[in-house]
XYZ file of C-alpha atoms in Angstrom:
157
model
C 14.404 19.334 -24.513
C 14.128 15.885 -25.899
C 11.538 14.059 -27.805
C 9.418 11.121 -26.040
C 6.831 8.860 -27.312
C 3.252 8.543 -25.954
C 1.895 4.932 -26.602
C -1.712 5.108 -27.464
C -4.179 2.487 -28.922
C -4.567 3.829 -32.426
C -0.820 5.113 -32.806
C 2.337 6.479 -31.342
C 2.580 10.040 -31.238
C 5.843 12.635 -30.610
C 5.652 15.285 -28.195
C 8.273 17.900 -26.837
C 6.301 18.156 -23.578
C 8.142 17.042 -20.574
C 6.617 13.902 -19.453
C 6.930 11.701 -16.027
C 8.096 8.654 -18.160
C 11.168 9.629 -20.233
C 12.419 6.396 -20.924
C 10.965 3.471 -22.477
C 8.704 2.335 -19.650
C 8.062 -1.435 -21.304
C 5.614 -2.173 -18.724
C 3.145 0.517 -19.785
C 3.579 -0.378 -23.330
C 2.629 -4.052 -22.307
C -0.357 -2.687 -20.647
C -1.616 -0.253 -23.366
C -1.024 -3.088 -25.728
C -3.157 -5.529 -23.912
C -5.478 -3.339 -23.296
C -6.100 -2.047 -27.131
C -6.574 -5.815 -27.761
C -9.165 -6.389 -24.963
C -11.122 -3.066 -26.607
C -10.864 -4.800 -29.989
C -11.873 -7.950 -28.617
C -14.739 -6.221 -27.064
C -15.621 -4.397 -30.388
C -15.721 -7.692 -31.912
C -17.445 -9.511 -29.714
C -20.307 -6.970 -29.816
C -19.904 -6.967 -33.508
C -20.704 -10.766 -33.765
C -23.996 -10.183 -31.558
C -22.355 -11.839 -28.557
C -23.423 -10.341 -24.940
C -20.283 -11.566 -23.428
C -17.317 -9.266 -21.815
C -13.755 -10.142 -22.427
C -13.035 -11.467 -19.179
C -16.213 -13.963 -19.376
C -14.858 -14.566 -23.296
C -11.739 -15.657 -21.559
C -13.734 -18.373 -19.379
C -15.536 -19.522 -22.622
C -12.378 -20.475 -24.180
C -11.049 -22.259 -20.923
C -14.308 -24.027 -21.002
C -14.507 -25.036 -24.574
C -10.673 -26.759 -24.229
C -11.610 -28.414 -21.021
C -15.364 -28.512 -20.003
C -16.165 -28.874 -16.188
C -12.836 -27.034 -14.504
C -12.989 -25.608 -10.888
C -12.809 -22.011 -10.681
C -9.303 -22.178 -8.938
C -7.736 -24.169 -12.213
C -9.435 -21.709 -14.351
C -8.046 -18.453 -12.328
C -4.488 -19.715 -12.890
C -5.488 -20.776 -16.351
C -6.384 -17.037 -17.464
C -4.238 -15.361 -14.651
C -7.080 -13.969 -12.899
C -7.923 -13.439 -9.259
C -10.412 -15.621 -7.533
C -13.090 -12.731 -7.360
C -12.803 -11.568 -10.684
C -13.634 -15.556 -11.616
C -16.141 -16.002 -9.518
C -18.026 -12.451 -10.684
C -17.451 -13.975 -14.231
C -18.921 -17.140 -13.601
C -21.853 -15.561 -12.049
C -22.578 -13.236 -14.868
C -22.592 -16.723 -17.327
C -24.550 -18.619 -15.190
C -27.154 -15.485 -15.140
C -26.481 -15.066 -18.900
C -27.304 -19.118 -19.235
C -24.513 -19.602 -20.966
C -22.480 -22.032 -17.840
C -24.054 -24.096 -14.995
C -21.982 -24.710 -11.758
C -21.778 -27.591 -9.453
C -20.600 -27.611 -5.658
C -17.414 -29.835 -5.689
C -16.991 -28.320 -1.544
C -18.187 -25.314 0.577
C -15.124 -23.361 -1.085
C -14.924 -24.725 -4.549
C -17.096 -24.842 -7.877
C -16.741 -26.957 -10.733
C -17.982 -24.833 -13.919
C -19.698 -26.512 -16.994
C -21.020 -24.966 -20.406
C -24.348 -25.355 -20.871
C -26.148 -25.952 -24.001
C -26.494 -22.194 -25.172
C -22.318 -21.731 -24.008
C -21.674 -24.850 -26.095
C -24.303 -23.696 -29.349
C -22.027 -20.382 -29.006
C -19.011 -21.794 -29.655
C -18.455 -21.663 -32.961
C -19.300 -17.852 -32.892
C -16.857 -17.350 -30.108
C -14.461 -19.276 -31.742
C -14.812 -17.480 -35.343
C -14.197 -13.931 -33.364
C -11.256 -15.774 -31.884
C -9.678 -16.535 -35.275
C -10.545 -12.894 -36.765
C -8.869 -11.381 -33.977
C -5.901 -13.545 -34.092
C -5.836 -12.955 -37.978
C -6.158 -9.571 -37.595
C -3.202 -9.705 -35.032
C -1.241 -11.815 -37.004
C -1.476 -9.222 -39.894
C 0.451 -6.574 -38.070
C 3.799 -8.631 -38.026
C 5.289 -10.588 -39.966
C 5.893 -14.419 -39.270
C 9.366 -14.076 -37.795
C 7.745 -11.245 -35.724
C 5.023 -13.303 -34.081
C 7.809 -16.112 -33.312
C 9.921 -13.394 -31.748
C 7.236 -11.977 -29.953
C 6.039 -14.983 -28.453
C 9.080 -15.970 -27.618
C 10.094 -12.603 -25.755
C 6.413 -12.610 -23.980
C 7.012 -16.478 -23.052
C 10.566 -15.250 -21.760
C 8.723 -12.325 -19.957
C 6.131 -14.177 -18.117
C 8.220 -17.342 -17.447
C 10.917 -14.727 -15.445
C 8.099 -12.720 -13.720
């Protein structure tokens, strides 16, 4: 029986038990890595006293770059479906972090509220710390290689 590797957020473990994935499953590994990163981001946001989900974080980050985006533009930028973005925007409105303006019966434009703008330094501090933590795991050459590989996967998918 061959040894296989199970990838979990905190470590790679070995087992001799039969497992359905007996070859490297890159999709599962990428998904697991993504979920681990989201979990750590969620913890960091909570520890910073920010009452925002990771999905809301992605929308705020987009608006910090380009305030007044339409929801469909946000969907494309963060690669989330319209329903998920709509729910997150509604949550951000309830929290007083964004305001919306109707462009048409099917489209909303999203703007940061004064409170959403006020928390930008705190949100960006969390982003920088998470980036630094991730970059600390890899050498600069590995960061470059990973960026190149992920870009290729995204482009070809």
